[in-house]
Structures are given as structure tokens and as C-alpha cells.
Coordinates of C-alpha atoms in Angstrom, one line a residue:
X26 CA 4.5 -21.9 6.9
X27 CA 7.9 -23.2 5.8
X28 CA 9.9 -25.2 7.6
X29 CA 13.1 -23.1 10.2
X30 CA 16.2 -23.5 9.0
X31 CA 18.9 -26.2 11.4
X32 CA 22.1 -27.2 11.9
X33 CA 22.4 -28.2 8.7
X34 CA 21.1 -25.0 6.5
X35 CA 23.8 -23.6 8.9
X36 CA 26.6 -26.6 8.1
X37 CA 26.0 -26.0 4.1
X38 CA 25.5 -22.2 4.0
X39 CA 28.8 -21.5 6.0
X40 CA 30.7 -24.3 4.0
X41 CA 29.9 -23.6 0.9
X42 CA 30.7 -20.1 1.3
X43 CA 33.9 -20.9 2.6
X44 CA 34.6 -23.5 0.2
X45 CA 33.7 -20.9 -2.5
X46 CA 36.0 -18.7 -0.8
X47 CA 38.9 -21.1 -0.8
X48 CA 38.6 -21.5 -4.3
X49 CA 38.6 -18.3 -5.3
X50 CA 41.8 -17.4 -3.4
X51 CA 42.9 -20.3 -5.4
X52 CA 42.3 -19.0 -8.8
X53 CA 44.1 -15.8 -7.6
X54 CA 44.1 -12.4 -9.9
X55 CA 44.3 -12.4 -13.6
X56 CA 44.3 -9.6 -15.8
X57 CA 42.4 -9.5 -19.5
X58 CA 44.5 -7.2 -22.1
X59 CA 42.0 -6.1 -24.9
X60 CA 44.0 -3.9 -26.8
X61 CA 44.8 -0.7 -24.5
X62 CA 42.1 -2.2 -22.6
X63 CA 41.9 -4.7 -19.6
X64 CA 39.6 -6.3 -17.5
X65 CA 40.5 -7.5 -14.0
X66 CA 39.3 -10.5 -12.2
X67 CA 40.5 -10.9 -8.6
X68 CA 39.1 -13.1 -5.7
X69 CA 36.0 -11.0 -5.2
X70 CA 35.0 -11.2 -9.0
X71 CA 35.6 -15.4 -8.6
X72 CA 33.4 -15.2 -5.2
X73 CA 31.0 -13.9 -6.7
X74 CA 30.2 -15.9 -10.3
X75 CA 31.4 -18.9 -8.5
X76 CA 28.5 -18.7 -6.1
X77 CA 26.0 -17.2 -8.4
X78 CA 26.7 -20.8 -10.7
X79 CA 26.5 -22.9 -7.4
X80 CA 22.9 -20.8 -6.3
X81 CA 21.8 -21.7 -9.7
X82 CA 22.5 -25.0 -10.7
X83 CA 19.7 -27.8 -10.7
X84 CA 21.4 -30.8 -9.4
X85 CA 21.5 -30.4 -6.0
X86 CA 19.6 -26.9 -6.0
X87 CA 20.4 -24.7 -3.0
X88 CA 17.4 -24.7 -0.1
X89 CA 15.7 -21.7 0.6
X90 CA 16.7 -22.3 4.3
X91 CA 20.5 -22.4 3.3
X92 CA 19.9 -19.2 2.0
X93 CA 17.9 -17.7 4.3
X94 CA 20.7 -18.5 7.1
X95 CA 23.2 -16.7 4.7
X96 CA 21.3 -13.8 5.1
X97 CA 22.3 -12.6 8.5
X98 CA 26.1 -13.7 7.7
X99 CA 25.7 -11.4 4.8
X100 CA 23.8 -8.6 6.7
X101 CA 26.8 -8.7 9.8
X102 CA 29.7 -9.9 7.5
X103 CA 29.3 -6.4 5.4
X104 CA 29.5 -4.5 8.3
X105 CA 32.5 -6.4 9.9
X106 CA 34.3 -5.9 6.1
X107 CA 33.2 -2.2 6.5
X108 CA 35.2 -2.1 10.2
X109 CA 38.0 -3.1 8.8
X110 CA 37.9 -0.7 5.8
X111 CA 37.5 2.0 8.1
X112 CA 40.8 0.9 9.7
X113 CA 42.1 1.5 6.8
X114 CA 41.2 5.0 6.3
X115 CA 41.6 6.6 9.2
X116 CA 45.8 6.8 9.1
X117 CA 45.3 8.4 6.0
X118 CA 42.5 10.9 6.7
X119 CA 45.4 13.7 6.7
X120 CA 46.4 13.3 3.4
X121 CA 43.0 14.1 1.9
X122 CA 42.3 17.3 4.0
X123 CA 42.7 19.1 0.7
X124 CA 39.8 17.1 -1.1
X125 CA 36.8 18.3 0.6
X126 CA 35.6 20.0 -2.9
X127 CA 36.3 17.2 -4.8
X128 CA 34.6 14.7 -2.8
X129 CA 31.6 17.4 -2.2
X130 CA 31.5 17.6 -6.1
X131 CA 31.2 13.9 -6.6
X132 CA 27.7 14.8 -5.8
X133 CA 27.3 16.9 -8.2
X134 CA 29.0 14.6 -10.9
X135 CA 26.3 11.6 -9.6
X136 CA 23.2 13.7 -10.1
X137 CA 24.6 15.2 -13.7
X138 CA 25.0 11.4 -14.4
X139 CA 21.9 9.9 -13.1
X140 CA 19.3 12.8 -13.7
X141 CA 20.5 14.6 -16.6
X142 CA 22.3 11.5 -18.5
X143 CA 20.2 8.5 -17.7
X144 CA 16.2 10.1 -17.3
X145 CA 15.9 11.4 -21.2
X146 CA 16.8 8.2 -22.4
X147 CA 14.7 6.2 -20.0
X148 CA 11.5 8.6 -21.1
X149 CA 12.7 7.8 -25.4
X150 CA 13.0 4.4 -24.0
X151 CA 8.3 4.4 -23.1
X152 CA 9.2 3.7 -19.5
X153 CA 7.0 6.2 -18.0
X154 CA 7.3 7.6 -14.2
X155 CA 9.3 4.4 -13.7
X156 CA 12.1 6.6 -15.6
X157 CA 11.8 8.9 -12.7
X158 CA 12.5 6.0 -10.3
X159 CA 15.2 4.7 -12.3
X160 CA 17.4 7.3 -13.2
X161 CA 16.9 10.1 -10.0
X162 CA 20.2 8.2 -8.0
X163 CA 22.4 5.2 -8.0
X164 CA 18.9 3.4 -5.7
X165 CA 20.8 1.6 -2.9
X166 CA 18.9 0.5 0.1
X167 CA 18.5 4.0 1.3
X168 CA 16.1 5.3 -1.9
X169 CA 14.3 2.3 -2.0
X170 CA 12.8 2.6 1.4
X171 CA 12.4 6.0 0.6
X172 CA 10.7 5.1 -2.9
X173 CA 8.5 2.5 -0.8
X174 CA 7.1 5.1 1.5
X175 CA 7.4 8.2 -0.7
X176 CA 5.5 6.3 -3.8
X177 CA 3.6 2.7 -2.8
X178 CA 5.0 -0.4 -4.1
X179 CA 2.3 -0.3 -6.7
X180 CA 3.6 3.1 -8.2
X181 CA 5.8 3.1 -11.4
X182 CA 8.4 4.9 -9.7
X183 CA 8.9 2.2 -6.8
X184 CA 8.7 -0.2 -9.9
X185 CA 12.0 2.2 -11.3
X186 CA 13.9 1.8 -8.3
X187 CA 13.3 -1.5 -7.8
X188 CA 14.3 -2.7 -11.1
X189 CA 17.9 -0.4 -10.8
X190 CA 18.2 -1.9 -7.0
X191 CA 18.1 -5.6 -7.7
X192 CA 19.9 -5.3 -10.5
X193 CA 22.5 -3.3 -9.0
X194 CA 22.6 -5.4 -6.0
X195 CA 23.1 -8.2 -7.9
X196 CA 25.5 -7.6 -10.9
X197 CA 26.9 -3.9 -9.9
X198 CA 30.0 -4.9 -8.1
X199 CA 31.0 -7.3 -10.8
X200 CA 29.9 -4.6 -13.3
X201 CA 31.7 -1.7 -11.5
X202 CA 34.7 -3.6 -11.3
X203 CA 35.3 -4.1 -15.0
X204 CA 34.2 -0.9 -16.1
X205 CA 37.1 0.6 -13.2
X206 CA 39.7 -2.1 -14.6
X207 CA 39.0 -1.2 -18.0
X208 CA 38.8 3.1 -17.8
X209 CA 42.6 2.5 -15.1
X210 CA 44.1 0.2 -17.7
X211 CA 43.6 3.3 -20.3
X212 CA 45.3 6.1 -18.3
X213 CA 43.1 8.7 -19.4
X214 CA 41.8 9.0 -15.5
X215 CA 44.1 8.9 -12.6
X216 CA 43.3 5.9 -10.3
X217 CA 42.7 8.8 -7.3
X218 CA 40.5 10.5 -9.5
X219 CA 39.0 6.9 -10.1
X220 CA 38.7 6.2 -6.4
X221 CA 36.7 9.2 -5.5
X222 CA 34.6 8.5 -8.5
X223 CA 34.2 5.1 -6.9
X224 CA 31.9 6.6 -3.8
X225 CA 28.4 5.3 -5.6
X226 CA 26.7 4.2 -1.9
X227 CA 27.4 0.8 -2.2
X228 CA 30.2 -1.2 -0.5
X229 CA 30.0 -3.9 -2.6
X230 CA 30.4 -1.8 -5.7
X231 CA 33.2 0.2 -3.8
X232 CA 34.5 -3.1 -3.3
X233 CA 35.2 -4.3 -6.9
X234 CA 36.1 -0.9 -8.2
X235 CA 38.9 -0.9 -5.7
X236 CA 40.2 -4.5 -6.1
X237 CA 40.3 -3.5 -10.1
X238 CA 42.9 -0.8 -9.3
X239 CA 44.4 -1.9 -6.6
X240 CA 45.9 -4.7 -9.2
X241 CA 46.8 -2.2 -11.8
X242 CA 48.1 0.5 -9.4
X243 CA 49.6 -1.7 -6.6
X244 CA 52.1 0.8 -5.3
X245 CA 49.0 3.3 -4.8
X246 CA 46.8 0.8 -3.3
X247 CA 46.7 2.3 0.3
X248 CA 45.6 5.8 -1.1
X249 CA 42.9 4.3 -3.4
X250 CA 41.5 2.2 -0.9
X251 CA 41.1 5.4 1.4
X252 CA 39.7 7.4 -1.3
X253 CA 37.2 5.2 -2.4
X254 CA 36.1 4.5 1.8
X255 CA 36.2 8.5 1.9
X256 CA 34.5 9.2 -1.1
X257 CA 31.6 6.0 -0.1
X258 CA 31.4 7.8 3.3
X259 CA 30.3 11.1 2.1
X260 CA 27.9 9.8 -0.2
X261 CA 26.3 7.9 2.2
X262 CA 25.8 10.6 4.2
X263 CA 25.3 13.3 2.0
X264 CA 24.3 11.4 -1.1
X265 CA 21.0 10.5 0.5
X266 CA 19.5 13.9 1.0
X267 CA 21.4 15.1 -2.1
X268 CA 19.1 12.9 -3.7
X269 CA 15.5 13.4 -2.1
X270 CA 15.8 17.3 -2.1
X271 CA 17.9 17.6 -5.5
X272 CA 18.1 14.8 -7.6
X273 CA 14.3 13.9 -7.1
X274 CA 12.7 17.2 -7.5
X275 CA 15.0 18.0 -10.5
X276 CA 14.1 14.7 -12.3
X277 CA 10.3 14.9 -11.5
X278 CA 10.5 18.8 -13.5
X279 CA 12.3 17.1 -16.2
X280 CA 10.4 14.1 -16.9
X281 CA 7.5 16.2 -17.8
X282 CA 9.7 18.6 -20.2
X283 CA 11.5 15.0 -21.6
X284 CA 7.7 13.9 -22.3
X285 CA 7.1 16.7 -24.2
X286 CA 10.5 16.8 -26.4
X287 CA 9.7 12.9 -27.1
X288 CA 6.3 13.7 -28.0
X289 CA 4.9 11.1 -25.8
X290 CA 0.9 10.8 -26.1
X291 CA -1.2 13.6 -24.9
X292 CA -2.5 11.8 -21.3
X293 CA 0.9 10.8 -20.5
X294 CA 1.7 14.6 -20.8
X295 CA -0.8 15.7 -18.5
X296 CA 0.0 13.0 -15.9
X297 CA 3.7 14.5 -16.4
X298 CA 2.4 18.0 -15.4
X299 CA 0.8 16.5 -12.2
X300 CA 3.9 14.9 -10.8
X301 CA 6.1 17.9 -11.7
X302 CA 4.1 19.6 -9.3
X303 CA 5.0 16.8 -6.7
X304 CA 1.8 15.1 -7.1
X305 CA 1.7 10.6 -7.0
X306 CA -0.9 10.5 -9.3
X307 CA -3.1 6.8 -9.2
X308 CA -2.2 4.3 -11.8
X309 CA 0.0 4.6 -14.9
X310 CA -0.7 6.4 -17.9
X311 CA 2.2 5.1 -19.9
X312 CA 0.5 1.5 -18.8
X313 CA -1.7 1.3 -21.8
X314 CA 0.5 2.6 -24.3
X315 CA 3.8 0.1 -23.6
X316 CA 0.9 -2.8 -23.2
X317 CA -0.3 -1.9 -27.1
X318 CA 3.2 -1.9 -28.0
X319 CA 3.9 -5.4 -26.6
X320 CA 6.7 -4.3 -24.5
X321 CA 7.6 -6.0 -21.5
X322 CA 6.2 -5.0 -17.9
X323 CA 8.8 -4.2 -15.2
X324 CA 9.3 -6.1 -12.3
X325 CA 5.5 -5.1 -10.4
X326 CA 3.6 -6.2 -8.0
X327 CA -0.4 -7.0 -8.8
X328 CA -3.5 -5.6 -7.2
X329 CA -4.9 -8.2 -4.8
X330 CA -8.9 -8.9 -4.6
X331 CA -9.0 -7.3 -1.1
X332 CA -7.2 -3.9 -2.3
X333 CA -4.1 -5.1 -0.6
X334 CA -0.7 -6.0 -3.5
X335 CA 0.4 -9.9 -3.8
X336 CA 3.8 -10.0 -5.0
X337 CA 4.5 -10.7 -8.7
X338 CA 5.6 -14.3 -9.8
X339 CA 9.1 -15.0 -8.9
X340 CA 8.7 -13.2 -5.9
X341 CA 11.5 -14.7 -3.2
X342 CA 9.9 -17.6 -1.1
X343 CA 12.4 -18.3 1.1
X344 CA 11.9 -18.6 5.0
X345 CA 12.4 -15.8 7.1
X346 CA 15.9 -14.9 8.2
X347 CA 17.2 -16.1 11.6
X348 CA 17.1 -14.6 14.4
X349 CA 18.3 -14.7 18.5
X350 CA 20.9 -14.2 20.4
X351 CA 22.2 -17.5 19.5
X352 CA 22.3 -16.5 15.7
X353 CA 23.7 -13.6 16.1
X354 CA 26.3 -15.1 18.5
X355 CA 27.2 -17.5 15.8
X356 CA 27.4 -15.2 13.2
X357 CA 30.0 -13.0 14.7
X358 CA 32.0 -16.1 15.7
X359 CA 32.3 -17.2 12.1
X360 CA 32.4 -13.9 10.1
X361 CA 35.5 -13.1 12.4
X362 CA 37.1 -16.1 12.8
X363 CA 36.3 -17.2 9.1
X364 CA 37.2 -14.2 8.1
X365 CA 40.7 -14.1 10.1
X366 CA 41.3 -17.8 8.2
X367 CA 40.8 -16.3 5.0
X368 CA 43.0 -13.6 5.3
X369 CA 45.5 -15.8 7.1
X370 CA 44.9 -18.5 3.6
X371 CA 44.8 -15.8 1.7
X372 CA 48.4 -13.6 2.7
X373 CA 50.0 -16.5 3.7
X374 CA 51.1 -14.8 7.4
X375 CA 49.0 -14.9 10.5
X376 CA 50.1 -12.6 13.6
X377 CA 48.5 -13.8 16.8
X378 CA 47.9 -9.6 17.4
X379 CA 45.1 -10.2 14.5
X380 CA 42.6 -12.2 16.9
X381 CA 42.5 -9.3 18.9
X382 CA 42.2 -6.8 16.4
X383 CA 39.2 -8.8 15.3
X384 CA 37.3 -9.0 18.4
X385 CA 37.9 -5.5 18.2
X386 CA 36.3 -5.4 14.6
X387 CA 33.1 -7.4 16.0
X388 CA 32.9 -4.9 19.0
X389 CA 32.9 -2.1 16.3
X390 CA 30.7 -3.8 14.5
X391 CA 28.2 -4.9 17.1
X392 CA 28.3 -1.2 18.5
X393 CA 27.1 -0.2 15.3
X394 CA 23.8 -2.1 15.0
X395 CA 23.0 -1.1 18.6
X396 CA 23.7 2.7 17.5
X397 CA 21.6 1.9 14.4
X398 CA 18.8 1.1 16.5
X399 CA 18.9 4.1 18.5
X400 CA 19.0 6.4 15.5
X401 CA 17.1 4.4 13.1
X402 CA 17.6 7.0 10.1
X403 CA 21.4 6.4 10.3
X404 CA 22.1 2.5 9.2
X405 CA 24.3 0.6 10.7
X406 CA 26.7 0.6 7.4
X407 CA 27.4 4.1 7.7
X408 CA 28.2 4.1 11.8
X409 CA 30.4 1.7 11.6
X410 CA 32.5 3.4 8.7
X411 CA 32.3 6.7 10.2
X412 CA 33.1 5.2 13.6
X413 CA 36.2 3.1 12.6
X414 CA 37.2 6.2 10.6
X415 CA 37.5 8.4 13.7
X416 CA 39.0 6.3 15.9
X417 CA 41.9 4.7 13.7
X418 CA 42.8 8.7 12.9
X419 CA 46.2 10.0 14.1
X420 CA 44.3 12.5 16.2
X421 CA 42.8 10.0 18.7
X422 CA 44.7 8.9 20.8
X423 CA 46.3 5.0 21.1
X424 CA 45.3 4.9 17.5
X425 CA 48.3 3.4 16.3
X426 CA 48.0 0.9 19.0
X427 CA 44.5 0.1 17.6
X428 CA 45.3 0.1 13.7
X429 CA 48.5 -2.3 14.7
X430 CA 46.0 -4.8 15.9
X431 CA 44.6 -5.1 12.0
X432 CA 48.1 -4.6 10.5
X433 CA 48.2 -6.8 7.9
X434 CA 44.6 -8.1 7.2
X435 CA 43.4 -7.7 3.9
X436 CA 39.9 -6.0 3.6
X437 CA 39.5 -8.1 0.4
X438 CA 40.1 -11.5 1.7
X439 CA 38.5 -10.6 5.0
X440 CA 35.0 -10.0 3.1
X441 CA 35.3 -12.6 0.7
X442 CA 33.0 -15.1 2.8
X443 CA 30.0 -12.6 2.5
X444 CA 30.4 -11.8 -1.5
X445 CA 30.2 -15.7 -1.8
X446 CA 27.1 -15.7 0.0
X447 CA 25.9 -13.1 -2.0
X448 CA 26.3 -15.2 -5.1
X449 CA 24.4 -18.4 -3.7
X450 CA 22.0 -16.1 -2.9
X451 CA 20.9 -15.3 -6.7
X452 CA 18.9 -18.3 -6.8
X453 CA 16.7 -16.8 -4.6
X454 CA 16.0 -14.1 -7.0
X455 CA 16.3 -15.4 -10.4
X456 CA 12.9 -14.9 -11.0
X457 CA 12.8 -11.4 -10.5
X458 CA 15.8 -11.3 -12.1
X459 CA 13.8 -12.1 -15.4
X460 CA 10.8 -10.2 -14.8
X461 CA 12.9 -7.3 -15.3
X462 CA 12.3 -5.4 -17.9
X463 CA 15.3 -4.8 -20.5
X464 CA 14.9 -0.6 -20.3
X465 CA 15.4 -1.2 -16.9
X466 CA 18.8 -3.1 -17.0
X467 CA 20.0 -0.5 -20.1
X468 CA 19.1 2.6 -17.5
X469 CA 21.0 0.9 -14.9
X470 CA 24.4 0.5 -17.0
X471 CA 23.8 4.1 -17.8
X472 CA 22.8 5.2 -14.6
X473 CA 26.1 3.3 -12.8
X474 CA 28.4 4.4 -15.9
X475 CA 28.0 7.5 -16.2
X476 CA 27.6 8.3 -12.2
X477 CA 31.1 6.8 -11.6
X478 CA 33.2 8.4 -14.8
X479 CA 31.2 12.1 -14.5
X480 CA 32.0 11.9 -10.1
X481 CA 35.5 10.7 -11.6
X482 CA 36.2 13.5 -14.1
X483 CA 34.8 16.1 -11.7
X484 CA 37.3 14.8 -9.0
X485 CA 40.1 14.8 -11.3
X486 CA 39.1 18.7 -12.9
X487 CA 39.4 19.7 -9.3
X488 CA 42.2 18.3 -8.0
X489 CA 44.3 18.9 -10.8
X490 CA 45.2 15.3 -11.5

């Protein structure tokens, strides 16, 4: 049984994050020209690779218990971030009345770009029915404890969405971010058309997309922001059954006809025909095949002797996270307050108004995980978004009151603790990291890419952009 994590794990997960956090704000925003072309690094981007090369170095290696305490900072902190975002997009909720088609299409333009884009080329690419798993959605938390109950953790579809998931989780923000600087830099999209394109399911990848054009379209910053909260919104309420009634369906009939067009051998075709019919048919049949070849497995986990599954090697090890009133108690206190220091670092300007407008923010926040628990289906991410949205609007009333209590307090700063923790949290998962296949990782680019630019096209057909 390992060992619980002290006051230590606590002393050295907080600091280090915050030190990270520091140093980032430090190194500030820098822009890349490459020809037409630019990448953008910002804070977030820094936050990010600084902790990832902190949670991986050897000389004084990161505990499992530091990182295990991280994990409900980073759990809480993300909600917190996403309070204050919806703060953010509430004021502006009137001026994108007229984009309920376009945000509705972005849909559209994610299952063209995951199912129809990314599944032939994971079939040419021998992955099996883990092609179905990697390439039927963006798979964010939501599809992989859909894929977990819906398929087993021993089916190559699970083995699909895992890959994507950690992968994404891991390297998408960063990923997202440059791919956003780069397509804004070029000015063949409009940064609105960007935003909405933006709405993939996952804050953190919202989160770099954004700070990439928020540097290059500064004076539009506000409406980006909004979009992007909007557009993430809708896709994580709509997105979601979008995917297991559309996307999933659609990509289980087309996996059998991108079998046949690849010629793929004659068992795998008959397998195909059994899980176009919505069968989970036992084992693999592309297993054989890939292992004659030589290729490389994806990340799996192994039949056990009792008929249970043991998790691969490299599977994390770490202690369990946290938990108690006193942790949570302390986590609110420093993902506020820390988070308030940062932004005060950060802007250079600190209002006394602000420590009021973040107990508000934790109050939103802890609201959310207690309406979460009630309604399990709905997570917590997605109430608190939706909530903040509502009440910042210019409908509700003593909303102005409310949204001048977080005047001034930059989302990006404000979550920059949490992305730092994120990044000392890779060395936790390095080894899976490696037992992931490299189809995998090429059906994830695709699968992000062409997601965010077809949603962004769509969005900018639409509106006329």
C-alpha cells in the first residue's frame, strides 16, 4: 500500500506549481514568424513544457505523492478557471444571438473531421476497431467513460480512445495552440470563425487556442474569448450525444466499407460486418495480422490469470488522490488565493473588489460539484460554465454588480497554477506515453486538425466572415 501523501507532498506540489507559474509570467509572450506563418508562445504554453521538463527530470525525480496531491488542485483549479471564463461570457451572450447555426454546425464540421477525415486513414494505417475508437470524436473524458462501459477496457476500441485521450490530454493544448497561432497568423480564417472552431470539449485545448489569438488579434480578444467559451459550451452539451448517436454509429458502418476498399484480410472483414451491425465482437481480428507485421501494439491492458485485466506496464503507480473536507478546504483556499496572486503578478493591478469576486468564483465552483453529484450524467465542468454563463448575462438581474467583482482578472493568469500542475504531472504517465502506438498519435493530429479547421470553416461559410 503506498505511503499518503503530507505536508510536504503538499509544500512541494503547490510551490513548484507556483514557482513554475512565476516563471512563466516571467518569460511573458513571444511570437515565432515563419514566413507568413507564426507560432505563439504565451504563459500557458511556458506552464506547461516548464512543468512537463520539471515532472521528468531524474535528479531530484518528482514523488508520486507530490503528484497525487496535484491531482485535486488540478480537478478544482479547472473548474474555478472555467467560473471565471464563464464571467467572461455572459456580457457578451447578446452579441452572438445570431450564431446559433454556426455553433450548431460546428458539430457537423467535428464529425466530418473525425469520422469521415481521420477513420479511412486509421483503417490504411492496420489499426483495426481501434480506428473506430480513435477517430469517431475528439475522446475527452466524456467518450472514454462511455468507450469503458460501451466496449470493455480490453476491446480495441477502448484501446482507440484511450490512445487519442492521453495523448490529447497531454500534448493537445500545446498542440491546439500552435496550430490556432499558425492558421490566425495567415488570415485566411477570421479569428471569430477560429474561436467557434475552437469549441473541441476540452478547456485546456480551448485554452491555448484562445491565448494564440488573443495575442495576434488583441483588440478582438473579448469576442474570441466568448466565442470559444460559447462554442466549448455547446459542444459539451451537445457534442456528447452528437457523438454516441451519430458519430459512433456512422463510423462503425464505415469501418466495415473502409475494410473492404483497403482490402484488409478476409476475417477482419467479417468481424467488420459484425460490429456494423452494432455487435462488440470478443478479441481482435486485426491482432494477428499487425503482430506478423511487427507493428507496435497500442497502449492495452493484458488478460490476468483469474479472467480479470492487470494494467499494461507503465501503468500510473501513484497513490490515490486526496480526499476530506480538509483537502478540499485547502484546495479552494490556494486555487483562489493563488490564483488571485497570479493574476495580481501577472497584470500588475490588484483591486480589493477581486477577493470578493473570488469567493464568489469558489462558491460557483463548489455549487458545481455538489450539482454534479446530484445529476451525475452532467459533470461538474459543464455546470459551472453554463451556470456562470447565466448569471453574468445582462438579463439577470445585479449582473453587472457580479461581473464587476471579476473586472479585471485574467482567465489566463488565473489558471496558470493548474496547467503547471498538469505538466509535472507527465511523469506520472510517461510510460504510457511510450506504449502508445505511433498510428495512434498520427490519428490524433488528424483527428484534432481537421475537427478544429472543418468546425472553423463551417463557422466562417455561415456567418459570412
Amino acid at each position: 500500500m503506498p505511503e499518503k501523501a503530507g505536508l510536504k507532498h503538499w509544500v512541494v506540489s503547490v510551490g513548484l506549481g507556483f514557482a513554475i507559474s512565476l516563471v512563466a509570467i516571467v518569460i511573458g509572450e513571444h511570437t515565432i514568424r515563419i514566413g507568413p506563418a507564426a507560432i505563439v508562445l504565451f504563459p500557458i504554453i511556458w506552464a506547461v513544457l516548464i512543468g512537463a521538463i520539471v515532472g521528468l527530470q531524474k535528479i531530484l525525480p518528482i514523488t508520486g505523492r507530490v503528484r497525487a496531491v496535484g491531482e485535486p488542485q488540478i480537478r478544482i483549479g479547472i473548474v474555478l478557471f472555467l467560473a471565471l471564463l464563464g464571467m467572461g461570457i455572459g456580457p457578451s451572450i447578446g452579441k452572438v444571438t445570431n450564431l446559433g447555426p454556426a455553433i450548431l454546425l460546428q458539430e457537423v464540421g467535428h464529425i466530418f473531421g473525425t469520422v469521415i477525415i481521420a477513420l479511412p486513414i486509421a483503417v490504411g494505417l492496420r489499426m483495426g476497431r481501434s480506428a473506430i475508437g480513435a477517430s469517431w470524436s475528439v475522446d475527452r473524458e466524456s467518450f472514454l467513460a462511455f468507450a469503458i462501459e460501451r466496449f470493455g477496457t480490453r476491446s480495441p476500441e477502448y484501446r482507440g480512445v484511450f490512445g487519442v485521450w492521453i495523448f490529447g490530454s497531454l500534448f493537445g493544448a500545446l498542440y491546439i495552440s500552435l496550430i490556432a497561432g499558425l492558421l490566425g497568423s495567415l488570415d485566411i480564417l477570421h479569428p471569430l470563425a477560429l474561436a467557434l472552431g475552437l469549441g473541441l470539449g476540452s478547456s485546456s485545448m480551448m485554452l491555448g487556442g484562445v491565448g494564440a489569438l488573443s495575442v495576434l488579434y488583441p483588440s478582438q480578444a473579448t469576442e474570441i474569448m466568448a466565442l470559444a467559451g460559447l462554442s466549448n459550451l455547446v459542444t459539451n452539451i451537445v457534442g456528447f450525444y452528437a457523438g454516441v448517436f451519430l458519430s459512433l454509429p456512422l463510423a462503425r458502418k464505415l469501418y466495415l466499407f473502409w475494410t473492404r476498399i483497403w482490402r484488409r484480410p478476409t476475417v477482419e472483414i467479417e468481424e467488420a460486418k459484425l460490429v456494423a451491425r452494432g455487435a462488440v465482437p470478443d478479441g481482435d481480428a486485426s491482432r494477428a495480422e499487425n503482430t506478423r507485421r511487427g507493428s507496435a501494439g497500442d497502449v492495452s491492458e493484458v488478460p490476468s490469470g483469474d479472467g480479470g485485466a492487470v494494467k499494461a506496464e507503465g501503468a500510473p503507480s501513484d497513490p490515490p488522490e486526496p480526499t476530506g473536507r480538509k483537502v478540499s478546504l485547502f484546495v479552494y483556499a490556494s486555487a483562489g488565493g493563488l490564483g488571485l496572486l497570479l493574476n495580481a503578478i501577472g497584470t500588475g493591478a490588484f483591486e480589493p473588489r477581486q477577493l470578493l469576486g473570488t469567493v464568489f468564483l469558489l462558491a460557483l465552483t463548489a455549487m458545481s460539484f455538489q450539482m454534479a453529484r446530484w445529476v451525475p450524467a452532467v459533470p461538474a465542468s459543464v455546470w459551472v460554465l453554463g451556470l456562470a454563463t447565466i448569471i453574468s448575462a445582462p438579463f439577470v438581474p445585479f449582473s453587472a454588480s457580479l461581473t464587476g467583482l471579476v473586472d479585471g482578472m485574467d482567465v489566463m493568469l488565473f489558471g496558470l497554477l493548474q496547467l503547471a500542475l498538469i505538466g509535472l504531472s507527465l511523469g506520472r504517465d510517461v510510460k504510457a506515453v511510450k506504449q502508445l502506438s505511433w498510428r495512434v498519435v498520427v490519428i490524433a493530429l488528424i483527428t484534432l486538425t481537421s475537427s478544429f479547421v472543418v468546425a472553423a470553416v463551417l463557422a466562417q461559410t455561415v456567418l459570412h466572415l
